[in-house]
PDB file of C-alpha atoms (C1' of nucleotides) in Angstrom:
ATOM      1  CA  MET D 793      47.427  28.249  61.014  1.00 95.00           C
ATOM      2  CA  GLN D 794      45.999  25.540  58.801  1.00 96.00           C
ATOM      3  CA  ILE D 795      43.634  26.083  55.912  1.00 96.00           C
ATOM      4  CA  GLY D 796      40.585  25.045  57.899  1.00 95.00           C
ATOM      5  CA  GLU D 797      41.177  27.718  60.515  1.00 96.00           C
ATOM      6  CA  ILE D 798      41.850  30.575  58.128  1.00 97.00           C
ATOM      7  CA  SER D 799      38.824  29.482  56.151  1.00 96.00           C
ATOM      8  CA  GLN D 800      36.624  29.983  59.185  1.00 95.00           C
ATOM      9  CA  ARG D 801      38.288  33.250  60.089  1.00 96.00           C
ATOM     10  CA  CYS D 802      38.032  34.904  56.682  1.00 96.00           C
ATOM     11  CA  GLY D 803      34.862  33.312  55.388  1.00 95.00           C
ATOM     12  CA  ILE D 804      36.386  31.876  52.224  1.00 96.00           C
ATOM     13  CA  THR D 805      35.831  28.177  51.599  1.00 95.00           C
ATOM     14  CA  VAL D 806      38.814  25.844  51.679  1.00 96.00           C
ATOM     15  CA  ARG D 807      38.101  25.148  48.023  1.00 95.00           C
ATOM     16  CA  MET D 808      38.338  28.807  47.058  1.00 95.00           C
ATOM     17  CA  LEU D 809      41.405  29.426  49.219  1.00 96.00           C
ATOM     18  CA  ARG D 810      43.240  26.789  47.177  1.00 96.00           C
ATOM     19  CA  PHE D 811      41.899  28.259  43.982  1.00 95.00           C
ATOM     20  CA  TYR D 812      43.009  31.785  44.842  1.00 95.00           C
ATOM     21  CA  GLU D 813      46.442  30.432  45.670  1.00 95.00           C
ATOM     22  CA  ALA D 814      46.653  28.732  42.293  1.00 94.00           C
ATOM     23  CA  GLU D 815      45.743  32.099  40.794  1.00 94.00           C
ATOM     24  CA  GLY D 816      48.634  33.702  42.667  1.00 93.00           C
ATOM     25  CA  LEU D 817      46.573  35.757  45.082  1.00 95.00           C
ATOM     26  CA  LEU D 818      47.895  34.080  48.217  1.00 94.00           C
ATOM     27  CA  GLN D 819      51.209  32.374  48.905  1.00 94.00           C
ATOM     28  CA  PRO D 820      51.091  30.574  52.244  1.00 96.00           C
ATOM     29  CA  HIS D 821      54.189  28.754  53.455  1.00 95.00           C
ATOM     30  CA  ARG D 822      54.181  24.946  53.570  1.00 95.00           C
ATOM     31  CA  THR D 823      54.897  22.707  56.519  1.00 94.00           C
ATOM     32  CA  GLY D 824      57.234  19.757  56.169  1.00 92.00           C
ATOM     33  CA  SER D 825      54.254  17.540  55.500  1.00 91.00           C
ATOM     34  CA  GLY D 826      53.037  19.765  52.689  1.00 93.00           C
ATOM     35  CA  TYR D 827      50.241  21.429  54.581  1.00 95.00           C
ATOM     36  CA  ARG D 828      49.609  25.101  53.830  1.00 96.00           C
ATOM     37  CA  ASP D 829      50.674  27.272  56.764  1.00 97.00           C
ATOM     38  CA  TYR D 830      48.958  30.658  56.865  1.00 97.00           C
ATOM     39  CA  SER D 831      50.329  33.657  58.760  1.00 96.00           C
ATOM     40  CA  GLU D 832      48.308  36.458  60.342  1.00 96.00           C
ATOM     41  CA  ALA D 833      49.291  38.584  57.345  1.00 94.00           C
ATOM     42  CA  ASP D 834      47.827  35.927  55.057  1.00 95.00           C
ATOM     43  CA  LEU D 835      44.622  36.122  57.058  1.00 96.00           C
ATOM     44  CA  GLU D 836      44.380  39.879  56.581  1.00 94.00           C
ATOM     45  CA  GLU D 837      45.037  39.457  52.871  1.00 94.00           C
ATOM     46  CA  ALA D 838      42.354  36.785  52.712  1.00 95.00           C
ATOM     47  CA  LYS D 839      39.891  39.172  54.326  1.00 94.00           C
ATOM     48  CA  ARG D 840      40.655  41.752  51.647  1.00 93.00           C
ATOM     49  CA  ILE D 841      40.125  39.134  48.973  1.00 94.00           C
ATOM     50  CA  LYS D 842      36.808  38.310  50.611  1.00 94.00           C
ATOM     51  CA  GLN D 843      35.728  41.921  50.316  1.00 92.00           C
ATOM     52  CA  LEU D 844      36.561  42.030  46.624  1.00 91.00           C
ATOM     53  CA  ALA D 845      34.966  38.668  45.949  1.00 92.00           C
ATOM     54  CA  ASP D 846      31.785  39.815  47.669  1.00 90.00           C
ATOM     55  CA  ALA D 847      31.856  42.859  45.425  1.00 89.00           C
ATOM     56  CA  GLY D 848      31.688  40.462  42.505  1.00 88.00           C
ATOM     57  CA  LEU D 849      35.178  41.175  41.212  1.00 90.00           C
ATOM     58  CA  THR D 850      37.172  38.698  39.172  1.00 89.00           C
ATOM     59  CA  VAL D 851      40.536  37.264  40.139  1.00 92.00           C
ATOM     60  CA  GLU D 852      42.115  39.453  37.490  1.00 89.00           C
ATOM     61  CA  ALA D 853      40.583  42.565  38.984  1.00 87.00           C
ATOM     62  CA  MET D 854      41.773  41.436  42.407  1.00 90.00           C
ATOM     63  CA  HIS D 855      45.321  41.217  41.111  1.00 89.00           C
ATOM     64  CA  ASP D 856      45.190  44.896  40.197  1.00 84.00           C
ATOM     65  CA  LEU D 857      43.301  46.012  43.257  1.00 85.00           C
ATOM     66  CA  LEU D 858      44.899  44.122  46.130  1.00 87.00           C
ATOM     67  CA  PRO D 859      48.206  45.995  46.057  1.00 82.00           C
ATOM     68  CA  CYS D 860      46.245  49.223  46.501  1.00 80.00           C
ATOM     69  CA  ILE D 861      44.094  48.134  49.381  1.00 73.00           C
ATOM     70  CA  ILE D 862      44.888  48.914  52.995  1.00 64.00           C
ATOM     71  CA  SER D 863      43.441  47.238  56.072  1.00 59.00           C
ATOM     72  CA  PRO D 864      40.666  44.645  55.996  1.00 57.00           C
ATOM     73  CA  LYS D 865      38.277  47.311  54.746  1.00 62.00           C
ATOM     74  CA  PRO D 866      37.871  48.411  51.137  1.00 66.00           C
ATOM     75  CA  THR D 867      39.993  51.484  51.694  1.00 67.00           C
ATOM     76  CA  PHE D 868      41.805  52.393  48.527  1.00 69.00           C
ATOM     77  CA  HIS D 869      45.163  53.881  47.852  1.00 68.00           C
ATOM     78  CA  PRO D 870      45.741  56.190  44.906  1.00 68.00           C
ATOM     79  CA  CYS D 871      47.247  53.877  42.317  1.00 74.00           C
ATOM     80  CA  ASP D 872      46.799  54.776  38.669  1.00 75.00           C
ATOM     81  CA  ARG D 873      45.699  51.330  37.545  1.00 74.00           C
ATOM     82  CA  LEU D 874      43.122  51.441  40.283  1.00 79.00           C
ATOM     83  CA  ARG D 875      40.949  54.178  38.830  1.00 82.00           C
ATOM     84  CA  ALA D 876      40.891  52.636  35.352  1.00 82.00           C
ATOM     85  CA  ARG D 877      40.188  49.199  36.762  1.00 82.00           C
ATOM     86  CA  LEU D 878      37.375  50.433  38.982  1.00 84.00           C
ATOM     87  CA  GLU D 879      35.840  52.504  36.214  1.00 88.00           C
ATOM     88  CA  GLY D 880      35.967  49.459  33.987  1.00 87.00           C
ATOM     89  CA  GLU D 881      34.147  47.409  36.602  1.00 87.00           C
ATOM     90  CA  VAL D 882      31.469  50.073  36.887  1.00 90.00           C
ATOM     91  CA  ALA D 883      31.084  50.062  33.114  1.00 92.00           C
ATOM     92  CA  LYS D 884      30.587  46.294  33.157  1.00 89.00           C
ATOM     93  CA  LEU D 885      27.981  46.611  35.874  1.00 90.00           C
ATOM     94  CA  ASP D 886      26.185  49.323  33.918  1.00 93.00           C
ATOM     95  CA  GLN D 887      26.081  47.012  30.925  1.00 92.00           C
ATOM     96  CA  ARG D 888      24.692  44.148  32.982  1.00 91.00           C
ATOM     97  CA  LEU D 889      22.164  46.467  34.561  1.00 93.00           C
ATOM     98  CA  ALA D 890      20.972  47.539  31.117  1.00 95.00           C
ATOM     99  CA  ASP D 891      20.690  43.925  29.967  1.00 93.00           C
ATOM    100  CA  MET D 892      18.761  42.977  33.068  1.00 93.00           C
ATOM    101  CA  GLU D 893      16.359  45.857  32.679  1.00 95.00           C
ATOM    102  CA  ARG D 894      15.693  44.738  29.114  1.00 95.00           C
ATOM    103  CA  SER D 895      14.944  41.214  30.346  1.00 93.00           C
ATOM    104  CA  ARG D 896      12.775  42.630  33.080  1.00 94.00           C
ATOM    105  CA  SER D 897      10.645  44.632  30.663  1.00 96.00           C
ATOM    106  CA  GLN D 898      10.265  41.585  28.489  1.00 95.00           C
ATOM    107  CA  ILE D 899       9.058  39.426  31.336  1.00 93.00           C
ATOM    108  CA  VAL D 900       6.787  42.095  32.781  1.00 95.00           C
ATOM    109  CA  GLY D 901       5.251  42.247  29.298  1.00 96.00           C
ATOM    110  CA  TYR D 902       4.567  38.512  29.295  1.00 94.00           C
ATOM    111  CA  LEU D 903       2.975  38.901  32.696  1.00 93.00           C
ATOM    112  CA  ALA D 904       0.692  41.699  31.472  1.00 93.00           C
ATOM    113  CA  ASP D 905      -0.511  39.568  28.560  1.00 91.00           C
ATOM    114  CA  LEU D 906      -1.298  36.601  30.774  1.00 90.00           C
ATOM    115  CA  PRO D 907      -5.037  35.752  31.010  1.00 88.00           C
ATOM    116  CA  VAL D 908      -6.619  36.311  34.416  1.00 84.00           C
ATOM    117  CA  ASP D 909      -6.483  33.174  36.539  1.00 77.00           C
ATOM    118  CA  THR D 910      -9.655  31.155  36.732  1.00 76.00           C
ATOM    119  CA  LEU D 911     -10.488  30.341  40.311  1.00 77.00           C
ATOM    120  CA  VAL D 912     -10.569  26.623  40.878  1.00 77.00           C
ATOM    121  CA  PRO D 913     -12.861  25.650  43.750  1.00 75.00           C
ATOM    122  CA  MET D 914     -11.038  23.830  46.535  1.00 73.00           C
ATOM    123  CA  SER D 915     -12.101  20.279  46.994  1.00 70.00           C
ATOM    124  CA  GLN D 916     -14.065  20.191  50.241  1.00 68.00           C
ATOM    125  CA  ASP D 917     -14.131  16.520  51.212  1.00 65.00           C
TER     126      ASP D 917
ATOM    127  C1'  DA K 950      41.383  14.441  62.586  1.00 57.21           C
ATOM    128  C1'  DT K 951      43.026  17.308  58.652  1.00 57.21           C
ATOM    129  C1'  DT K 952      44.866  18.387  54.498  1.00 57.21           C
ATOM    130  C1'  DC K 953      46.726  17.367  49.784  1.00 57.21           C
ATOM    131  C1'  DT K 954      46.035  16.744  44.676  1.00 57.21           C
ATOM    132  C1'  DA K 955      43.335  15.586  40.885  1.00 57.21           C
ATOM    133  C1'  DA K 956      39.251  14.682  38.671  1.00 57.21           C
ATOM    134  C1'  DC K 957      34.204  14.050  38.155  1.00 57.21           C
ATOM    135  C1'  DA K 958      28.752  14.993  36.992  1.00 57.21           C
TER     136       DA K 958
ATOM    137  C1'  DT L1072      32.167  25.560  42.942  1.00 57.21           C
ATOM    138  C1'  DG L1073      30.972  21.295  45.473  1.00 57.21           C
ATOM    139  C1'  DT L1074      32.413  16.824  46.157  1.00 57.21           C
ATOM    140  C1'  DT L1075      35.079  12.745  46.395  1.00 57.21           C
ATOM    141  C1'  DA L1076      38.818   9.157  46.053  1.00 57.21           C
ATOM    142  C1'  DG L1077      43.142   7.659  47.802  1.00 57.21           C
ATOM    143  C1'  DA L1078      47.410   8.930  50.031  1.00 57.21           C
ATOM    144  C1'  DA L1079      50.163  11.288  53.680  1.00 57.21           C
TER     145       DA L1079
END
DNA sequence: ATTCTAACA
DNA sequence: TGTTAGAA
């Protein structure tokens, strides 16, 4: 199948499909005219990539995770790298969560210090 | 009609 | 990441 079809079937934009290929995540065959030719297996792989991308993982993380994933669902296989990788991702998320909470408190503070709005009468022409 | 690569705002 | 130009 061509890139446009697999794009529709896996939900990844044509742009990103080419990008992931350049990153070595997918290796579709090429037709004589140079068009990418995706197999059903490529489609399944693309669906897995979609799952990871939706989870906010980087291409590098995908490289470690993909070989451990089975089926189009995020079902994991016991690889050693996997646990470390996943724990690292959780650590990153915890850090971001902490940073966001700090920003949130800051902004909520600004809100609390804001003077009460003065009601402006609506022009009744 | 579709896709390809490369490059831009 | 989107978009676009010019070629195939």
